[in-house]
Amino acid sequence: MDRMKTKLLDINGKTKGNIDLPKCFSKKIREDIVIKVLESKKTEQPYAPSPVAGKQHSASGILIHRRHVWKSQYGRGMSRIPRKIMSRRGTQFNWVGAEIPSAVGGRRAHPPKIISKINTKKVNKKELKIAIESALSASADEKRITKRYKRLKDKKIDNIPLVVESKISNLKTKNLISSIKKIIGKELFEVALSKKNIRKGKGKLRGRKYKTNAGLLIVVGNNEKIRTKVFDIVEVKNLGVKDLSRGGLGRLVLYTEKAIKDLGEKYK
């Protein structure tokens, strides 16, 4: 099978030559496995009351409901609930209900339990590899990218996947932005910028006031550094399915020349 090729661009967006892509860019896209992996990586902030909430009192002994027993509830016209002793005079006790939800200072009836909020789903190593290769293939599929972004519907995108010379990692933020504008063009640059909007509807009141789009992902080689907050930057060694599939398969990704070389070594 012939290897996929794409154009290698310089920092001004001009074609410098052609570059062979690793085999991982031409693998079959298994969306079902990608969804499975993303589901297993979902996290929810665990929250719950203290396990000893409502039990932190100096209650001495357990009350029993039986005759002829000291400190018994029997024959006193008392409800059978756990109690703590506030004061005592011989065999007379001043009891107050404790622990149960209906008592003052008692624990909650059915609180959230931390164990139910910990995601224990697992994924096989081979499935994880298939998911990453599928996500890489989707970033090299023009149809997937145009389908994902409404703004790019019925538009032609050239040089997918986008590969740029490693010299881009030496640029400062201002020059980096202007360079990327030249490389991907005006149409794609609108999609590439990460934008933050106020959510419509009642979600604003429920701890999710803002919505942000994924924007452009720049994949750099190992030991390459790009310092900017305008775009998401990930090294090949830290690249995961969540990075490539944030918001769905077919994310707009820009690879450096070194990143392509490192991906070829990692996924042979």
Coordinates of C-alpha atoms in Angstrom, one line a residue:
M1 CA 0.0 0.0 0.0
D2 CA 1.4 3.4 -1.0
R3 CA 2.1 5.8 1.8
M4 CA 0.0 9.0 2.2
K5 CA 1.8 12.2 1.3
T6 CA 1.1 15.8 2.1
K7 CA 2.7 19.1 1.4
L8 CA 5.3 20.5 3.9
L9 CA 4.7 24.2 4.4
D10 CA 7.1 26.9 5.6
I11 CA 6.3 29.5 8.2
N12 CA 4.9 31.8 5.4
G13 CA 2.5 29.1 4.2
K14 CA 4.5 28.4 1.0
T15 CA 5.1 24.8 -0.2
K16 CA 8.6 23.6 0.8
G17 CA 8.2 20.1 -0.5
N18 CA 6.4 16.8 0.1
I19 CA 6.5 14.7 3.3
D20 CA 5.5 11.0 3.8
L21 CA 2.9 10.5 6.5
P22 CA 3.2 7.6 8.9
K23 CA 0.8 4.6 8.5
C24 CA -1.3 5.7 11.5
F25 CA -2.8 8.5 9.2
S26 CA -4.3 6.0 6.8
K27 CA -5.9 3.6 9.3
K28 CA -9.6 2.8 9.2
I29 CA -11.6 5.2 11.4
R30 CA -13.3 3.3 14.2
E31 CA -15.7 5.9 15.7
D32 CA -17.3 3.3 18.0
I33 CA -14.0 2.6 19.7
V34 CA -13.2 6.3 19.9
I35 CA -16.5 6.9 21.7
K36 CA -15.8 4.0 24.1
V37 CA -12.4 5.5 25.0
L38 CA -13.8 9.0 25.5
E39 CA -16.5 7.6 27.7
S40 CA -13.9 5.8 29.9
K41 CA -12.0 9.0 30.3
K42 CA -14.9 11.1 31.5
T43 CA -14.4 12.4 35.1
E44 CA -16.8 13.9 37.6
Q45 CA -15.7 15.9 40.6
P46 CA -16.6 13.6 43.5
Y47 CA -18.5 15.3 46.3
A48 CA -20.2 13.8 49.4
P49 CA -20.6 14.7 53.1
S50 CA -18.1 13.3 55.6
P51 CA -18.5 9.6 56.3
V52 CA -18.8 10.4 60.0
A53 CA -21.2 13.4 59.6
G54 CA -23.9 13.3 62.3
K55 CA -22.0 10.7 64.3
Q56 CA -19.5 13.1 66.0
H57 CA -21.1 13.2 69.4
S58 CA -20.3 11.7 72.8
A59 CA -23.2 9.1 72.8
S60 CA -22.4 6.5 75.3
G61 CA -23.8 3.0 74.7
I62 CA -26.8 1.9 72.6
L63 CA -30.3 2.2 74.0
I64 CA -32.3 -1.0 74.2
H65 CA -36.0 -1.6 74.4
R66 CA -36.2 -4.4 77.0
R67 CA -37.7 -4.7 80.5
H68 CA -35.6 -4.8 83.7
V69 CA -32.5 -3.4 82.0
W70 CA -30.7 -0.3 83.2
K71 CA -30.8 2.6 80.7
S72 CA -33.8 1.1 78.7
Q73 CA -36.4 2.9 76.6
Y74 CA -39.1 0.4 77.8
G75 CA -42.1 1.8 79.6
R76 CA -41.0 5.4 79.1
G77 CA -43.3 6.3 76.2
M78 CA -40.3 7.1 74.0
S79 CA -39.8 6.5 70.3
R80 CA -37.2 4.0 69.4
I81 CA -34.6 6.3 67.8
P82 CA -30.9 6.6 68.6
R83 CA -30.3 9.1 71.5
K84 CA -27.4 10.8 73.2
I85 CA -27.4 11.7 76.9
M86 CA -27.4 15.4 77.7
S87 CA -27.5 15.0 81.5
R88 CA -28.2 12.3 84.1
R89 CA -29.5 11.9 87.6
G90 CA -29.0 8.4 88.9
T91 CA -31.1 6.2 86.6
Q92 CA -32.9 9.2 85.1
F93 CA -31.6 10.4 81.8
N94 CA -32.1 13.5 79.7
W95 CA -31.9 12.0 76.2
V96 CA -31.9 13.8 72.9
G97 CA -32.4 12.2 69.5
A98 CA -29.2 11.9 67.4
E99 CA -27.7 10.5 64.2
I100 CA -30.9 9.9 62.2
P101 CA -31.9 12.3 59.5
S102 CA -35.0 13.5 61.4
A103 CA -32.9 14.5 64.4
V104 CA -31.3 17.9 64.9
G105 CA -27.7 17.7 63.7
G106 CA -28.2 14.2 62.2
R107 CA -26.7 12.9 59.1
R108 CA -28.3 13.2 55.6
A109 CA -30.8 10.6 54.5
H110 CA -29.4 9.5 51.1
P111 CA -26.4 11.6 50.4
P112 CA -24.2 11.4 47.3
K113 CA -21.7 8.6 47.6
I114 CA -18.1 9.1 46.4
I115 CA -17.8 5.6 45.1
S116 CA -20.7 6.1 42.6
K117 CA -18.8 9.2 41.1
I118 CA -15.5 7.4 40.4
N119 CA -15.3 6.2 36.8
T120 CA -14.0 2.6 36.8
K121 CA -14.4 1.9 33.1
K122 CA -11.4 0.3 31.5
V123 CA -10.1 0.1 27.9
N124 CA -7.8 -2.5 26.4
K125 CA -4.4 -1.3 25.2
K126 CA -5.1 -2.5 21.6
E127 CA -8.4 -0.6 21.6
L128 CA -6.6 2.5 22.9
K129 CA -4.1 2.3 20.1
I130 CA -6.9 1.9 17.5
A131 CA -8.7 4.9 19.0
I132 CA -5.6 7.2 18.7
E133 CA -4.9 6.0 15.2
S134 CA -8.5 6.6 14.2
A135 CA -8.4 10.1 15.6
L136 CA -5.1 10.8 13.7
S137 CA -6.7 9.5 10.5
A138 CA -9.8 11.7 11.1
S139 CA -7.5 14.8 11.3
A140 CA -6.3 13.9 7.8
D141 CA -9.8 13.3 6.4
E142 CA -11.1 16.4 4.6
K143 CA -14.7 15.2 4.6
R144 CA -14.6 14.6 8.4
I145 CA -13.3 18.2 9.0
T146 CA -15.8 19.9 6.7
K147 CA -18.6 17.8 8.2
R148 CA -17.6 18.8 11.8
Y149 CA -17.4 22.6 11.2
K150 CA -20.6 24.2 9.8
R151 CA -18.6 27.2 8.6
L152 CA -16.6 24.9 6.3
K153 CA -19.6 23.2 4.7
D154 CA -19.2 22.7 0.9
K155 CA -15.7 24.3 1.0
K156 CA -12.4 22.8 -0.3
I157 CA -9.5 22.5 2.2
D158 CA -6.0 22.0 0.8
N159 CA -3.0 20.3 2.3
I160 CA -4.8 18.1 4.9
P161 CA -3.3 17.2 7.2
L162 CA -1.5 20.5 7.8
V163 CA 2.3 20.0 8.3
V164 CA 4.6 22.9 8.9
E165 CA 8.4 23.1 9.3
S166 CA 9.7 22.9 12.9
K167 CA 11.0 26.5 12.7
I168 CA 7.5 27.6 13.8
S169 CA 8.4 26.5 17.4
N170 CA 10.9 29.4 17.6
L171 CA 8.3 32.1 16.8
K172 CA 6.9 34.5 19.5
T173 CA 3.1 34.7 19.9
K174 CA 2.5 37.7 17.6
N175 CA 4.6 36.2 14.8
L176 CA 3.1 32.7 15.4
I177 CA -0.4 34.0 15.0
S178 CA 0.4 35.8 11.7
S179 CA 2.3 32.7 10.5
I180 CA -0.6 30.4 11.2
K181 CA -3.0 32.8 9.4
K182 CA -0.8 32.5 6.3
I183 CA -0.5 28.7 6.6
I184 CA -4.2 27.8 7.1
G185 CA -5.8 30.7 5.3
K186 CA -8.5 33.2 6.4
E187 CA -11.4 30.7 6.2
L188 CA -9.8 28.2 8.5
F189 CA -8.3 30.8 10.8
E190 CA -11.9 31.8 11.9
V191 CA -12.4 28.2 13.0
A192 CA -8.9 27.9 14.5
L193 CA -9.4 30.7 17.1
S194 CA -10.8 29.5 20.5
K195 CA -13.9 31.7 21.3
K196 CA -15.7 32.0 24.6
N197 CA -19.5 32.8 24.6
I198 CA -22.2 33.1 27.2
R199 CA -24.4 30.1 27.1
K200 CA -28.1 30.5 26.2
G201 CA -30.8 29.4 28.6
K202 CA -30.8 28.3 32.2
G203 CA -27.4 26.5 32.0
K204 CA -26.0 29.9 32.9
L205 CA -27.4 29.5 36.4
R206 CA -26.2 26.0 36.8
G207 CA -22.4 26.4 36.9
R208 CA -21.8 26.4 33.2
K209 CA -22.1 30.0 32.2
Y210 CA -19.6 29.9 29.3
K211 CA -19.2 27.8 26.2
T212 CA -15.9 27.5 24.3
N213 CA -15.1 26.0 21.0
A214 CA -12.1 23.6 20.6
G215 CA -10.1 25.7 18.2
L216 CA -6.8 24.7 16.5
L217 CA -4.6 22.0 18.1
I218 CA -0.9 22.2 17.4
V219 CA 1.0 19.0 17.8
V220 CA 4.7 19.5 18.3
G221 CA 7.6 17.0 18.5
N222 CA 9.0 15.7 21.7
N223 CA 11.2 18.4 23.4
E224 CA 9.8 21.1 21.1
K225 CA 8.1 24.0 22.9
I226 CA 5.6 26.7 21.7
R227 CA 4.6 29.1 24.5
T228 CA 1.2 30.6 23.8
K229 CA -2.3 30.4 25.2
V230 CA -4.0 31.2 21.9
F231 CA -4.0 27.6 20.7
D232 CA -3.8 24.2 22.4
I233 CA -0.3 22.8 22.2
V234 CA 0.5 19.1 22.8
E235 CA 3.7 17.1 22.5
V236 CA 3.6 13.8 20.7
K237 CA 4.5 11.9 23.9
N238 CA 1.5 13.4 25.7
L239 CA -1.0 13.3 22.7
G240 CA -4.2 11.5 23.6
V241 CA -7.6 10.7 22.1
K242 CA -9.2 13.5 24.2
D243 CA -6.9 16.1 22.5
L244 CA -7.6 14.9 18.9
S245 CA -11.3 14.3 19.4
R246 CA -12.4 17.2 21.6
G247 CA -15.9 18.0 20.4
G248 CA -15.9 15.0 18.0
L249 CA -13.7 13.4 15.3
G250 CA -12.1 15.6 12.6
R251 CA -10.6 18.4 14.7
L252 CA -8.4 20.9 12.9
V253 CA -4.8 20.0 13.7
L254 CA -1.5 21.5 12.7
Y255 CA 1.6 19.1 12.9
T256 CA 5.2 20.2 13.0
E257 CA 7.7 18.3 10.8
K258 CA 9.3 16.8 14.0
A259 CA 5.9 15.7 15.3
I260 CA 5.3 13.7 12.1
K261 CA 8.7 12.0 12.5
D262 CA 8.0 11.2 16.2
L263 CA 4.5 9.9 15.4
G264 CA 6.0 7.6 12.8
E265 CA 8.4 6.2 15.5
K266 CA 5.7 5.8 18.1
Y267 CA 3.0 4.2 15.9
K268 CA 4.9 1.9 13.5

